[in-house]
Short mmCIF file of C-alpha atoms in Angstrom, two decimals:
data_model
loop_
_atom_site.label_atom_id
_atom_site.label_comp_id
_atom_site.label_asym_id
_atom_site.label_seq_id
_atom_site.Cartn_x
_atom_site.Cartn_y
_atom_site.Cartn_z
CA MET A 41 11.81 -23.01 17.60
CA ALA A 42 9.03 -25.16 16.16
CA HIS A 43 6.66 -22.23 16.49
CA GLU A 44 9.03 -19.96 14.52
CA GLN A 45 9.39 -22.58 11.80
CA ASN A 46 5.61 -22.89 11.55
CA LEU A 47 5.28 -19.12 11.32
CA THR A 48 7.98 -19.06 8.65
CA SER A 49 5.88 -21.34 6.46
CA ALA A 50 2.67 -19.46 7.21
CA THR A 51 4.04 -15.98 6.60
CA VAL A 52 5.93 -16.86 3.42
CA HIS A 53 2.81 -18.62 2.19
CA GLY A 54 0.83 -15.47 3.04
CA VAL A 55 3.26 -13.14 1.29
CA LYS A 56 3.32 -15.43 -1.74
CA TRP A 57 -0.45 -15.21 -2.20
CA THR A 58 -0.66 -11.54 -1.29
CA THR A 59 2.11 -10.65 -3.72
CA ALA A 60 0.56 -12.78 -6.45
CA ALA A 61 -2.73 -10.92 -6.01
CA THR A 62 -0.90 -7.60 -5.90
CA ILE A 63 0.98 -8.22 -9.14
CA THR A 64 -2.18 -9.48 -10.84
CA ASN A 65 -4.18 -6.44 -9.71
CA ALA A 66 -1.38 -4.07 -10.71
CA VAL A 67 -1.19 -5.50 -14.21
CA ILE A 68 -4.97 -5.43 -14.58
CA GLN A 69 -5.23 -1.88 -13.22
CA VAL A 70 -2.54 -0.55 -15.54
CA GLY A 71 -4.26 -2.24 -18.49
CA TYR A 72 -7.65 -0.98 -17.32
CA SER A 73 -6.34 2.57 -17.02
CA ALA A 74 -4.74 2.38 -20.46
CA ILE A 75 -8.08 1.35 -22.01
CA MET A 76 -10.23 3.79 -20.03
CA ALA A 77 -7.84 6.68 -20.77
CA ARG A 78 -8.68 6.22 -24.43
CA LEU A 79 -12.42 5.90 -23.84
CA LEU A 80 -12.90 8.73 -21.32
CA SER A 81 -11.76 12.33 -20.97
CA PRO A 82 -9.37 13.64 -18.29
CA ALA A 83 -12.32 15.51 -16.76
CA ALA A 84 -14.12 12.22 -16.01
CA PHE A 85 -11.14 10.95 -14.03
CA GLY A 86 -10.91 14.30 -12.27
CA LEU A 87 -14.56 14.18 -11.13
CA VAL A 88 -14.16 10.68 -9.73
CA ALA A 89 -10.93 11.70 -7.97
CA LEU A 90 -12.74 14.62 -6.31
CA ALA A 91 -15.67 12.40 -5.33
CA GLY A 92 -13.19 9.89 -3.90
CA VAL A 93 -11.78 12.54 -1.57
CA VAL A 94 -15.25 13.36 -0.25
CA LEU A 95 -16.10 9.69 0.24
CA ARG A 96 -12.85 8.87 2.03
CA PHE A 97 -13.64 11.76 4.36
CA GLY A 98 -16.80 9.96 5.46
CA THR A 99 -15.23 6.50 5.46
CA TYR A 100 -12.66 7.35 8.13
CA PHE A 101 -15.41 8.45 10.51
CA ALA A 102 -17.63 5.52 9.58
CA GLN A 103 -15.01 2.89 10.44
CA MET A 104 -13.70 4.47 13.67
CA GLY A 105 -10.53 2.37 13.38
CA MET A 106 -12.43 -0.87 14.06
CA GLU A 107 -10.55 -2.75 11.33
CA GLN A 108 -7.17 -2.13 12.94
CA ALA A 109 -8.57 -2.72 16.43
CA ILE A 110 -9.74 -6.22 15.50
CA ILE A 111 -6.32 -7.08 14.09
CA GLN A 112 -4.29 -5.50 16.88
CA LYS A 113 -6.28 -6.80 19.90
CA PRO A 114 -4.24 -9.60 21.55
CA GLU A 115 -7.28 -11.72 22.46
CA LEU A 116 -10.42 -11.47 20.34
CA ARG A 117 -13.80 -12.58 21.66
CA ALA A 118 -17.10 -13.16 19.86
CA THR A 119 -18.54 -10.03 21.46
CA ASP A 120 -15.65 -8.00 20.01
CA VAL A 121 -16.56 -9.18 16.52
CA ARG A 122 -20.25 -8.37 17.04
CA ALA A 123 -19.40 -4.94 18.43
CA ALA A 124 -17.11 -4.14 15.51
CA PHE A 125 -19.71 -5.27 12.98
CA THR A 126 -22.48 -3.29 14.66
CA SER A 127 -20.36 -0.15 14.75
CA SER A 128 -19.25 -0.48 11.13
CA VAL A 129 -22.76 -1.08 9.77
CA LEU A 130 -24.52 1.67 11.73
CA LEU A 131 -21.81 4.26 11.15
CA GLY A 132 -21.54 3.25 7.49
CA THR A 133 -25.27 3.76 7.05
CA LEU A 134 -25.20 7.09 8.88
CA PHE A 135 -22.31 8.58 6.96
CA ALA A 136 -23.50 7.27 3.60
CA GLY A 137 -26.72 9.21 4.17
CA LEU A 138 -24.89 12.31 5.37
CA LEU A 139 -22.59 12.31 2.35
CA ALA A 140 -25.51 11.97 -0.04
CA LEU A 141 -27.31 14.89 1.62
CA SER A 142 -24.24 17.12 1.90
CA ALA A 143 -22.95 16.55 -1.64
CA PRO A 144 -23.76 20.16 -2.69
CA LEU A 145 -21.55 21.45 0.14
CA ALA A 146 -18.68 19.29 -1.14
CA ALA A 147 -19.22 20.68 -4.63
CA ASP A 148 -18.94 24.24 -3.26
CA LEU A 149 -15.68 23.33 -1.51
CA VAL A 150 -14.00 22.09 -4.69
CA ARG A 151 -15.91 24.47 -7.00
CA GLN A 152 -17.10 21.61 -9.21
CA PRO A 153 -20.94 21.33 -9.28
CA GLU A 154 -20.71 18.32 -11.62
CA VAL A 155 -19.41 16.23 -8.71
CA VAL A 156 -22.75 16.28 -6.81
CA PRO A 157 -24.49 13.31 -8.49
CA VAL A 158 -21.23 11.33 -8.51
CA VAL A 159 -20.82 11.76 -4.75
CA ARG A 160 -24.45 10.83 -4.07
CA VAL A 161 -24.23 7.56 -5.97
CA LEU A 162 -20.77 6.63 -4.69
CA ALA A 163 -21.98 7.21 -1.11
CA ALA A 164 -23.42 3.70 -1.33
CA GLY A 165 -19.81 2.52 -1.26
CA VAL A 166 -19.45 3.79 2.32
CA PHE A 167 -22.36 1.57 3.34
CA LEU A 168 -20.77 -1.42 1.57
CA THR A 169 -17.49 -0.74 3.36
CA GLY A 170 -19.34 -0.89 6.67
CA LEU A 171 -20.73 -4.29 5.72
CA ASN A 172 -17.44 -5.89 4.64
CA ALA A 173 -14.92 -4.26 7.01
CA THR A 174 -15.29 -6.83 9.81
CA ALA A 175 -15.01 -9.87 7.54
CA LEU A 176 -11.91 -8.53 5.77
CA SER A 177 -10.27 -7.67 9.11
CA LEU A 178 -10.89 -11.18 10.43
CA LEU A 179 -9.31 -12.68 7.32
CA ARG A 180 -6.19 -10.54 7.85
CA ARG A 181 -6.04 -11.33 11.56
CA GLN A 182 -6.25 -15.05 10.78
CA MET A 183 -3.55 -14.58 8.10
CA ARG A 184 -5.77 -16.19 5.44
CA PHE A 185 -3.99 -14.35 2.69
CA ARG A 186 -4.71 -16.91 0.00
CA THR A 187 -8.44 -16.30 0.48
CA LEU A 188 -7.94 -12.53 0.55
CA ALA A 189 -5.88 -12.69 -2.63
CA LEU A 190 -8.56 -14.62 -4.50
CA ILE A 191 -11.31 -12.28 -3.29
CA GLU A 192 -9.37 -9.18 -4.37
CA VAL A 193 -8.50 -10.51 -7.81
CA VAL A 194 -11.97 -11.87 -8.60
CA SER A 195 -13.76 -8.72 -7.43
CA TYR A 196 -11.43 -6.44 -9.36
CA VAL A 197 -11.49 -8.39 -12.62
CA LEU A 198 -15.27 -8.69 -12.69
CA SER A 199 -15.91 -5.09 -11.65
CA TYR A 200 -13.28 -3.10 -13.50
CA ALA A 201 -12.18 -5.24 -16.44
CA GLY A 202 -15.75 -6.44 -16.99
CA LEU A 203 -18.34 -3.92 -15.82
CA GLY A 204 -16.23 -0.74 -16.02
CA ILE A 205 -14.83 -1.21 -19.51
CA GLY A 206 -18.20 -2.49 -20.75
CA LEU A 207 -20.01 0.62 -19.53
CA ALA A 208 -17.31 2.92 -20.94
CA GLY A 209 -17.59 1.21 -24.32
CA GLN A 210 -21.33 1.90 -24.29
CA GLY A 211 -20.74 5.62 -23.73
CA PHE A 212 -21.62 5.96 -20.05
CA GLY A 213 -18.65 8.26 -19.39
CA VAL A 214 -17.92 8.99 -15.76
CA TRP A 215 -20.63 6.53 -14.66
CA ALA A 216 -18.50 3.68 -15.98
CA LEU A 217 -15.92 4.52 -13.29
CA VAL A 218 -18.69 4.83 -10.68
CA GLY A 219 -20.22 1.50 -11.63
CA ALA A 220 -16.87 -0.29 -11.46
CA THR A 221 -16.18 1.12 -7.98
CA LEU A 222 -19.55 0.10 -6.56
CA GLY A 223 -19.41 -3.29 -8.26
CA GLN A 224 -16.13 -4.11 -6.57
CA GLY A 225 -17.48 -3.03 -3.17
CA LEU A 226 -20.51 -5.28 -3.57
CA LEU A 227 -18.42 -8.29 -4.59
CA LEU A 228 -15.98 -7.74 -1.72
CA THR A 229 -18.92 -7.75 0.70
CA ILE A 230 -20.42 -10.97 -0.65
CA LEU A 231 -17.18 -12.92 -1.03
CA SER A 232 -15.59 -11.86 2.27
CA TYR A 233 -18.65 -12.80 4.31
CA ALA A 234 -18.91 -16.13 2.48
CA ALA A 235 -15.33 -16.86 3.58
CA VAL A 236 -15.73 -15.88 7.27
CA ARG A 237 -19.43 -16.20 8.19
CA HIS A 238 -19.10 -14.19 11.41
CA SER A 239 -22.12 -13.31 13.52
CA VAL A 240 -24.24 -10.47 12.10
CA ARG A 241 -26.32 -9.99 15.24
CA LEU A 242 -26.13 -6.41 16.40
CA LEU A 243 -24.71 -5.74 19.87
CA PHE A 244 -25.34 -2.73 22.07
CA SER A 245 -23.07 -3.01 25.11
CA TRP A 246 -20.52 -0.36 26.09
CA THR A 247 -18.45 -3.00 27.90
CA ALA A 248 -17.78 -4.72 24.57
CA TYR A 249 -17.12 -1.45 22.77
CA ARG A 250 -14.75 0.14 25.28
CA PRO A 251 -11.46 -1.71 24.42
CA LEU A 252 -12.08 -1.45 20.67
CA VAL A 253 -13.00 2.23 20.79
CA ALA A 254 -9.98 3.06 22.97
CA TYR A 255 -7.61 1.90 20.23
CA GLY A 256 -9.85 2.37 17.19
CA SER A 257 -10.78 5.99 17.87
CA ARG A 258 -7.13 7.02 18.05
CA MET A 259 -6.37 5.08 14.88
CA SER A 260 -9.34 6.74 13.19
CA ALA A 261 -8.08 10.20 14.16
CA ILE A 262 -4.60 9.42 12.81
CA SER A 263 -6.00 7.93 9.62
CA PHE A 264 -8.16 10.99 9.11
CA VAL A 265 -5.22 13.36 9.45
CA GLU A 266 -3.21 11.20 7.05
CA PHE A 267 -6.18 11.29 4.68
CA ILE A 268 -6.10 15.11 4.81
CA ASN A 269 -2.37 15.03 4.07
CA GLY A 270 -2.91 12.74 1.09
CA SER A 271 -5.89 14.68 -0.27
CA LEU A 272 -4.71 18.28 -0.05
CA ASP A 273 -3.18 18.13 -3.52
CA THR A 274 -6.36 16.69 -5.04
CA VAL A 275 -8.63 19.31 -3.44
CA LEU A 276 -6.27 22.17 -4.31
CA ILE A 277 -5.90 21.16 -7.97
CA GLY A 278 -9.64 20.57 -8.38
CA ARG A 279 -10.47 23.92 -6.76
CA LEU A 280 -7.87 26.08 -8.49
CA LEU A 281 -7.07 24.33 -11.77
CA GLY A 282 -10.23 22.35 -12.62
CA ALA A 283 -11.25 18.74 -13.24
CA THR A 284 -9.21 18.36 -16.42
CA ALA A 285 -5.95 19.31 -14.69
CA LEU A 286 -6.83 17.01 -11.80
CA GLY A 287 -7.44 14.14 -14.21
CA ILE A 288 -3.97 14.65 -15.72
CA TYR A 289 -2.38 14.82 -12.27
CA SER A 290 -4.18 11.71 -10.98
CA ARG A 291 -3.19 9.63 -14.02
CA GLY A 292 0.45 10.72 -13.69
CA TRP A 293 0.29 9.73 -10.02
CA MET A 294 -1.29 6.39 -10.88
CA LEU A 295 1.32 5.30 -13.42
CA VAL A 296 4.13 5.11 -10.87
CA GLY A 297 2.18 5.11 -7.61
CA LEU A 298 -0.22 2.25 -8.20
CA PRO A 299 2.20 -0.56 -9.10
CA VAL A 300 4.76 0.46 -6.46
CA TYR A 301 2.13 1.00 -3.78
CA LEU A 302 0.49 -2.37 -4.41
CA LEU A 303 3.85 -4.12 -4.43
CA THR A 304 4.86 -2.62 -1.09
CA THR A 305 1.54 -3.11 0.65
CA SER A 306 1.59 -6.82 -0.20
CA VAL A 307 4.24 -7.04 2.51
CA ALA A 308 2.57 -4.49 4.79
CA LYS A 309 -0.68 -6.46 4.89
CA VAL A 310 1.19 -9.42 6.33
CA ALA A 311 3.46 -7.35 8.57
CA PHE A 312 0.85 -5.54 10.66
CA PRO A 313 -0.80 -8.63 12.22
CA SER A 314 2.58 -10.12 13.14
CA PHE A 315 4.07 -6.85 14.35
CA SER A 316 1.09 -6.47 16.65
CA GLN A 317 1.86 -9.80 18.30
CA VAL A 318 5.55 -8.95 18.86
CA GLN A 319 4.97 -5.35 19.91
CA ALA A 320 6.71 -5.77 23.31
CA ASP A 321 10.02 -6.98 21.81
CA ARG A 322 11.57 -3.65 20.79
CA PRO A 323 15.03 -4.96 19.77
CA LYS A 324 13.39 -7.37 17.32
CA LEU A 325 11.13 -4.62 16.00
CA ARG A 326 14.18 -2.41 15.40
CA ARG A 327 15.87 -5.19 13.46
CA VAL A 328 12.70 -5.83 11.45
CA TYR A 329 12.19 -2.14 10.70
CA LEU A 330 15.72 -1.65 9.39
CA SER A 331 15.50 -4.84 7.33
CA SER A 332 12.19 -3.59 5.90
CA VAL A 333 13.73 -0.28 4.88
CA THR A 334 16.72 -2.00 3.29
CA LEU A 335 14.71 -4.45 1.21
CA VAL A 336 11.91 -2.11 0.16
CA ALA A 337 14.27 0.76 -0.65
CA ALA A 338 16.44 -1.56 -2.76
CA LEU A 339 13.38 -2.37 -4.86
CA VAL A 340 11.20 0.76 -4.79
CA MET A 341 13.86 3.43 -5.29
CA PRO A 342 15.27 2.02 -8.55
CA ILE A 343 11.74 1.42 -9.86
CA CYS A 344 10.82 5.05 -9.20
CA ALA A 345 14.10 6.27 -10.72
CA GLY A 346 13.55 4.20 -13.86
CA ALA A 347 9.96 5.44 -14.14
CA ALA A 348 11.14 9.05 -13.97
CA VAL A 349 13.57 8.48 -16.87
CA ALA A 350 11.05 6.55 -18.99
CA ALA A 351 8.12 8.91 -18.23
CA PRO A 352 7.52 10.05 -21.86
CA GLU A 353 7.21 6.48 -23.11
CA ILE A 354 5.13 5.30 -20.11
CA VAL A 355 2.58 8.09 -20.62
CA GLY A 356 2.56 7.86 -24.41
CA VAL A 357 2.12 4.08 -24.57
CA LEU A 358 -0.27 3.56 -21.66
CA LEU A 359 -2.41 6.69 -21.82
CA GLY A 360 -1.95 8.21 -25.27
CA ALA A 361 -0.81 11.52 -26.73
CA LYS A 362 -3.57 13.63 -25.14
CA TRP A 363 -2.06 12.93 -21.70
CA ALA A 364 1.40 14.37 -22.50
CA ALA A 365 1.03 16.96 -19.72
CA ALA A 366 1.29 14.09 -17.19
CA VAL A 367 4.97 13.43 -18.10
CA PRO A 368 6.60 16.07 -15.85
CA VAL A 369 4.12 15.25 -13.06
CA LEU A 370 5.13 11.59 -13.18
CA ARG A 371 8.83 12.49 -13.05
CA ILE A 372 8.47 14.68 -9.97
CA ILE A 373 5.99 12.51 -8.10
CA SER A 374 8.29 9.47 -8.48
CA ALA A 375 10.60 10.98 -5.85
CA ALA A 376 7.71 11.28 -3.39
CA PHE A 377 6.84 7.60 -3.74
CA ALA A 378 10.44 6.56 -3.26
CA LEU A 379 10.26 8.14 0.20
CA SER A 380 6.65 7.60 1.27
CA LEU A 381 6.54 3.87 0.65
CA VAL A 382 9.74 3.32 2.62
CA THR A 383 8.56 5.38 5.62
CA MET A 384 5.32 3.42 5.54
CA PHE A 385 6.99 0.77 7.71
CA ALA A 386 7.68 3.35 10.41
CA GLY A 387 3.96 3.97 10.52
CA ILE A 388 3.29 0.25 10.83
CA VAL A 389 5.65 0.06 13.81
CA CYS A 390 3.73 2.90 15.49
CA ASP A 391 0.37 1.21 14.84
CA ALA A 392 1.52 -2.18 16.09
CA THR A 393 3.00 -0.75 19.30
CA ALA A 394 0.01 1.57 19.89
CA THR A 395 2.33 4.61 19.73
CA LEU A 396 -0.59 6.63 18.45
CA LEU A 397 -0.40 10.06 20.10
CA PRO A 398 3.14 10.80 18.81
CA LYS A 399 2.08 9.57 15.38
CA LEU A 400 -0.95 11.87 15.48
CA VAL A 401 1.25 14.86 16.36
CA LEU A 402 3.64 13.92 13.53
CA SER A 403 0.74 13.75 11.07
CA LEU A 404 -0.57 17.14 12.19
CA VAL A 405 2.85 18.76 11.75
CA THR A 406 3.08 17.19 8.28
CA MET A 407 -0.38 18.51 7.42
CA LEU A 408 0.52 22.05 8.42
CA THR A 409 3.78 21.85 6.48
CA LEU A 410 2.03 20.55 3.37
CA THR A 411 -0.61 23.26 3.57
CA GLY A 412 2.06 25.96 3.61
CA LEU A 413 3.97 24.31 0.75
CA PHE A 414 0.84 23.96 -1.39
CA PHE A 415 -0.19 27.56 -0.99
CA GLY A 416 3.36 28.71 -1.64
CA LEU A 417 3.96 26.59 -4.75
CA SER A 418 0.46 26.28 -6.28
CA ARG A 419 1.14 29.40 -8.38
CA TYR A 420 3.38 27.16 -10.52
CA GLY A 421 0.52 24.87 -11.50
CA LEU A 422 0.70 21.09 -11.49
CA LEU A 423 4.48 21.05 -11.23
CA GLY A 424 4.38 23.29 -8.17
CA VAL A 425 1.86 21.00 -6.45
CA ALA A 426 3.92 17.90 -7.30
CA THR A 427 7.06 19.58 -5.93
CA ALA A 428 5.20 20.42 -2.71
CA VAL A 429 4.27 16.75 -2.33
CA VAL A 430 7.93 15.74 -2.61
CA LEU A 431 9.08 18.34 -0.07
CA GLY A 432 6.31 17.24 2.27
CA GLU A 433 7.52 13.64 2.08
CA VAL A 434 11.04 14.79 2.93
CA VAL A 435 9.69 16.49 6.06
CA ARG A 436 7.64 13.40 6.99
CA THR A 437 10.69 11.14 6.56
CA ILE A 438 12.74 13.35 8.89
CA LEU A 439 9.97 13.43 11.50
CA TYR A 440 9.58 9.64 11.44
CA ALA A 441 13.34 9.26 11.81
CA GLY A 442 13.15 11.29 15.01
CA LEU A 443 10.18 9.29 16.30
CA LEU A 444 11.83 5.92 15.59
CA ARG A 445 14.98 7.16 17.32
CA ARG A 446 12.99 7.52 20.55
CA LEU A 447 10.79 4.47 20.04
CA LEU A 448 13.31 1.86 18.82
CA ALA A 449 16.67 3.63 19.29
CA VAL A 450 17.21 3.82 15.51
CA SER A 451 20.10 6.24 14.97
CA VAL A 452 20.63 8.35 11.86
CA PRO A 453 23.70 6.30 10.75
CA MET A 454 21.61 3.11 11.06
CA LEU A 455 18.90 4.61 8.89
CA LEU A 456 21.31 5.95 6.27
CA ARG A 457 22.97 2.53 6.09
CA ALA A 458 19.57 0.96 5.50
CA TYR A 459 18.83 3.44 2.69
CA GLN A 460 22.23 2.98 1.03
CA PRO A 461 21.41 -0.05 -1.19
CA GLY A 462 18.29 1.64 -2.55
CA ILE A 463 20.03 4.93 -3.32
CA LEU A 464 22.91 3.16 -5.07
CA ALA A 465 20.56 0.98 -7.11
CA ALA A 466 18.45 4.01 -8.08
CA LEU A 467 21.48 5.91 -9.40
CA VAL A 468 22.76 2.94 -11.40
CA VAL A 469 19.34 2.06 -12.88
CA ALA A 470 18.57 5.69 -13.75
CA GLY A 471 21.95 6.17 -15.43
CA ALA A 472 21.73 2.99 -17.50
CA THR A 473 18.12 3.64 -18.54
CA ALA A 474 18.89 7.25 -19.47
CA ALA A 475 21.84 6.19 -21.63
CA VAL A 476 19.78 3.60 -23.51
CA SER A 477 16.82 6.00 -23.86
CA TYR A 478 18.97 8.80 -25.29
CA GLY A 479 20.40 6.63 -28.03
CA LEU A 480 17.12 4.94 -28.96
CA ARG A 481 15.19 8.21 -29.03
CA LEU A 482 17.74 9.67 -31.46
CA ALA A 483 17.32 6.57 -33.60
CA GLY A 484 13.56 7.12 -33.77
CA THR A 485 12.61 3.85 -32.05
CA LEU A 486 8.89 3.18 -31.76
CA PRO A 487 7.57 4.18 -28.30
CA LEU A 488 6.29 0.70 -27.42
CA LEU A 489 9.56 -0.99 -28.38
CA LEU A 490 11.52 1.73 -26.58
CA LEU A 491 9.48 1.23 -23.39
CA LEU A 492 10.08 -2.53 -23.49
CA LEU A 493 13.82 -1.97 -23.92
CA GLN A 494 13.82 0.51 -21.04
CA LEU A 495 12.09 -2.04 -18.80
CA LEU A 496 14.56 -4.76 -19.79
CA THR A 497 17.50 -2.42 -19.20
CA GLY A 498 16.32 -1.37 -15.75
CA ALA A 499 15.46 -4.91 -14.67
CA GLY A 500 18.69 -6.33 -16.07
CA VAL A 501 20.89 -3.72 -14.40
CA LEU A 502 19.10 -4.17 -11.07
CA LEU A 503 19.45 -7.96 -11.16
CA ALA A 504 23.09 -7.72 -12.22
CA LEU A 505 23.85 -5.33 -9.39
CA ALA A 506 22.11 -7.60 -6.87
CA TRP A 507 23.98 -10.69 -8.13
CA LEU A 508 27.45 -9.29 -8.82
CA ALA A 509 27.97 -6.59 -6.19
CA PRO A 510 25.17 -6.20 -3.64
CA PRO A 511 26.00 -3.74 -0.83
CA ALA A 512 27.07 -5.26 2.48
CA GLN A 513 23.85 -4.21 4.26
CA LEU A 514 21.70 -5.92 1.64
CA ARG A 515 23.84 -9.07 1.81
CA GLU A 516 23.37 -9.26 5.57
CA VAL A 517 19.60 -8.87 5.40
CA LEU A 518 19.18 -11.37 2.57
CA GLY A 519 21.46 -13.87 4.26
CA SER A 520 19.45 -13.71 7.48
CA LEU A 521 16.15 -14.10 5.65
CA LEU A 522 17.35 -17.00 3.52
CA GLY A 523 18.55 -18.75 6.64
CA ARG A 524 15.10 -18.43 8.21
CA LEU A 525 13.39 -19.68 5.07
CA ASP A 526 15.59 -22.75 5.02
CA ALA A 527 15.00 -23.38 8.73
CA GLY A 528 11.27 -23.02 8.29
CA GLY A 529 11.04 -25.27 5.27
CA ALA A 530 9.16 -22.58 3.42
CA ALA A 531 10.22 -23.64 -0.05
CA GLY A 532 10.62 -26.79 -2.03
CA GLY A 533 11.71 -28.04 -5.46
CA TRP A 534 13.02 -25.31 -7.73
CA SER A 535 12.44 -22.70 -5.02
CA ALA A 536 14.81 -24.54 -2.66
CA ARG A 537 17.46 -24.82 -5.39
CA MET A 538 17.16 -21.11 -6.21
CA LEU A 539 17.45 -20.12 -2.53
CA THR A 540 20.47 -22.39 -2.11
CA ALA A 541 22.17 -20.80 -5.13
CA ILE A 542 21.52 -17.30 -3.77
CA ALA A 543 22.79 -18.31 -0.32
CA ARG A 544 26.00 -19.71 -1.85
CA ARG A 545 26.51 -16.52 -3.83
CA LEU A 546 26.00 -14.35 -0.75
CA ALA A 547 28.44 -16.51 1.22
CA TYR A 548 31.04 -16.15 -1.55
CA LEU A 549 30.61 -12.37 -1.73
CA GLY A 550 30.87 -12.19 2.04
CA GLY A 551 34.35 -13.71 1.94
CA GLY A 552 33.48 -17.35 2.64
CA ARG A 553 35.80 -19.90 1.01
CA THR A 554 33.15 -22.52 0.59
CA ALA A 555 29.45 -22.36 0.06
CA PRO A 556 27.23 -23.32 2.97
CA ALA A 557 25.88 -26.82 3.08
CA ALA A 558 22.52 -27.08 1.45
CA GLY A 559 21.17 -29.36 4.14
CA PRO A 560 18.13 -31.56 3.65
CA PRO A 561 15.70 -30.60 0.92
CA ALA A 562 13.32 -27.89 2.07
CA ARG A 563 9.88 -29.14 2.89
CA ARG A 564 6.72 -27.89 1.30
CA PHE A 565 3.96 -26.68 3.56
CA ALA A 566 2.86 -29.33 5.97
CA ALA A 567 -0.35 -27.43 6.61
CA ARG A 568 -1.72 -25.25 3.89
CA ARG A 569 -3.96 -23.34 6.31
CA PRO A 570 -2.15 -23.25 9.64
CA ASN A 571 -3.66 -21.78 12.79
CA PRO A 572 -1.91 -18.42 13.35
CA ALA A 573 -2.92 -18.35 17.00
CA ALA A 574 -0.36 -21.09 17.67
CA PHE A 575 2.55 -19.14 16.18
CA SER A 576 5.07 -16.95 17.93
CA PRO A 577 5.61 -13.97 15.60
CA ASP A 578 8.66 -13.71 13.39
CA PRO A 579 8.05 -10.68 11.14
CA GLU A 580 11.56 -10.74 9.63
CA THR A 581 10.67 -13.81 7.61
CA GLU A 582 7.74 -12.02 6.01
CA LEU A 583 10.10 -9.67 4.17
CA ALA A 584 11.60 -12.52 2.14
#
């Protein structure tokens, strides 16, 4: 019990810092994109998006899944760290050189010759990834999320808000985006190694590589297939419709995808290390998975629904009038994110339990389905591609439901019950936001003021629904999590009072006559940097 209480404090502390960094980065990235969209053309964003696809192609082979292998391995030795670092550096160097040399071939594939110099310069980022991958993985394995949060925020602010905007203001065009990307990679390398200081001696011993390669190679194959699935739309648009259309599509994707993705992955970053340690306890994993779906769906689905309704104001205020073609793209792509970010937790369960071959087959089936959808719907332009992405996510959700049924005995009624709070919240938020938007648009309200009112309406309706009439499934999950937080002493002061008030409200809504006793005041962290090796995993607490 003491171990679970210690893990409660550690994981909540980790999620707190990870979420703080996520929110900070999301705000900065949206502001950065709003500024750069006014300084650069859509074609510049399209070229960098195409170059990013080519570079991610090389990155998956360069890493060979070593990052996940370090986190997932039950017992990590010094030779494992040296082997992972050696592999990452040598493969990063090799593939950075190959990408630089083969840039003209990539340009022929996407029919954009202007992308050649961009790919060649950005290839240095693959080498930097090889240098910093081991240090970042060790920080995640050790659950040092406060350090990771600070590194991410500092590197992003200095590189994008400082270097990127400065170069764009001086007229460097697409090279401002390139410089910001490489600057962040360099800072991540320096700061992560300063925090870990692992051995940088190269190691050439197959005995040390064998256990890492066994897991890492399969993870690399799966990641590569998922990369193909996520990049088909970018390649197709760049090849058939040009860099300008791709720039519009990528900005529409970013407006809803970036904030929601960062918000969700702040939990996922903490979940994978703990899930890996509890991989043998399938009943607990089933409970955690369903709780994850319930909580994330209740937050992500209404956000995506509200973004779809407020799309004209989001695009107009953040990007400007020249990006109006991104409005319908944003509306359609919001549905894809509502599904993909919820099914992400099914993928984490597969990774943590080393259920990699079924996941690989699932990814291949998804890839084939997406390919057929893209070729069938691409005749309708950007809207056809966006629709294909949504249909592909529906197929992927169904496939994961079947896989989790075999892996964790998750039935369809269980899954639908977990989705119910999110679907209900999405309908209510979308309806309220649409009603307010209709009236204010007729009144000629300024776009900025209208967007602020839309945000307040959506947030207010969501909070009111959660406080006044949360669905039974959501009440159960929140009640369980709040109980664990109180037992673990993960909050203190105003946080403890807020959690107590929520717990009383949940007890009242659940039919209790009296509120639960508050108990002794919750303790603050006894150890700000606990040793995660001493903890027995309790992933449910991380979702709080």
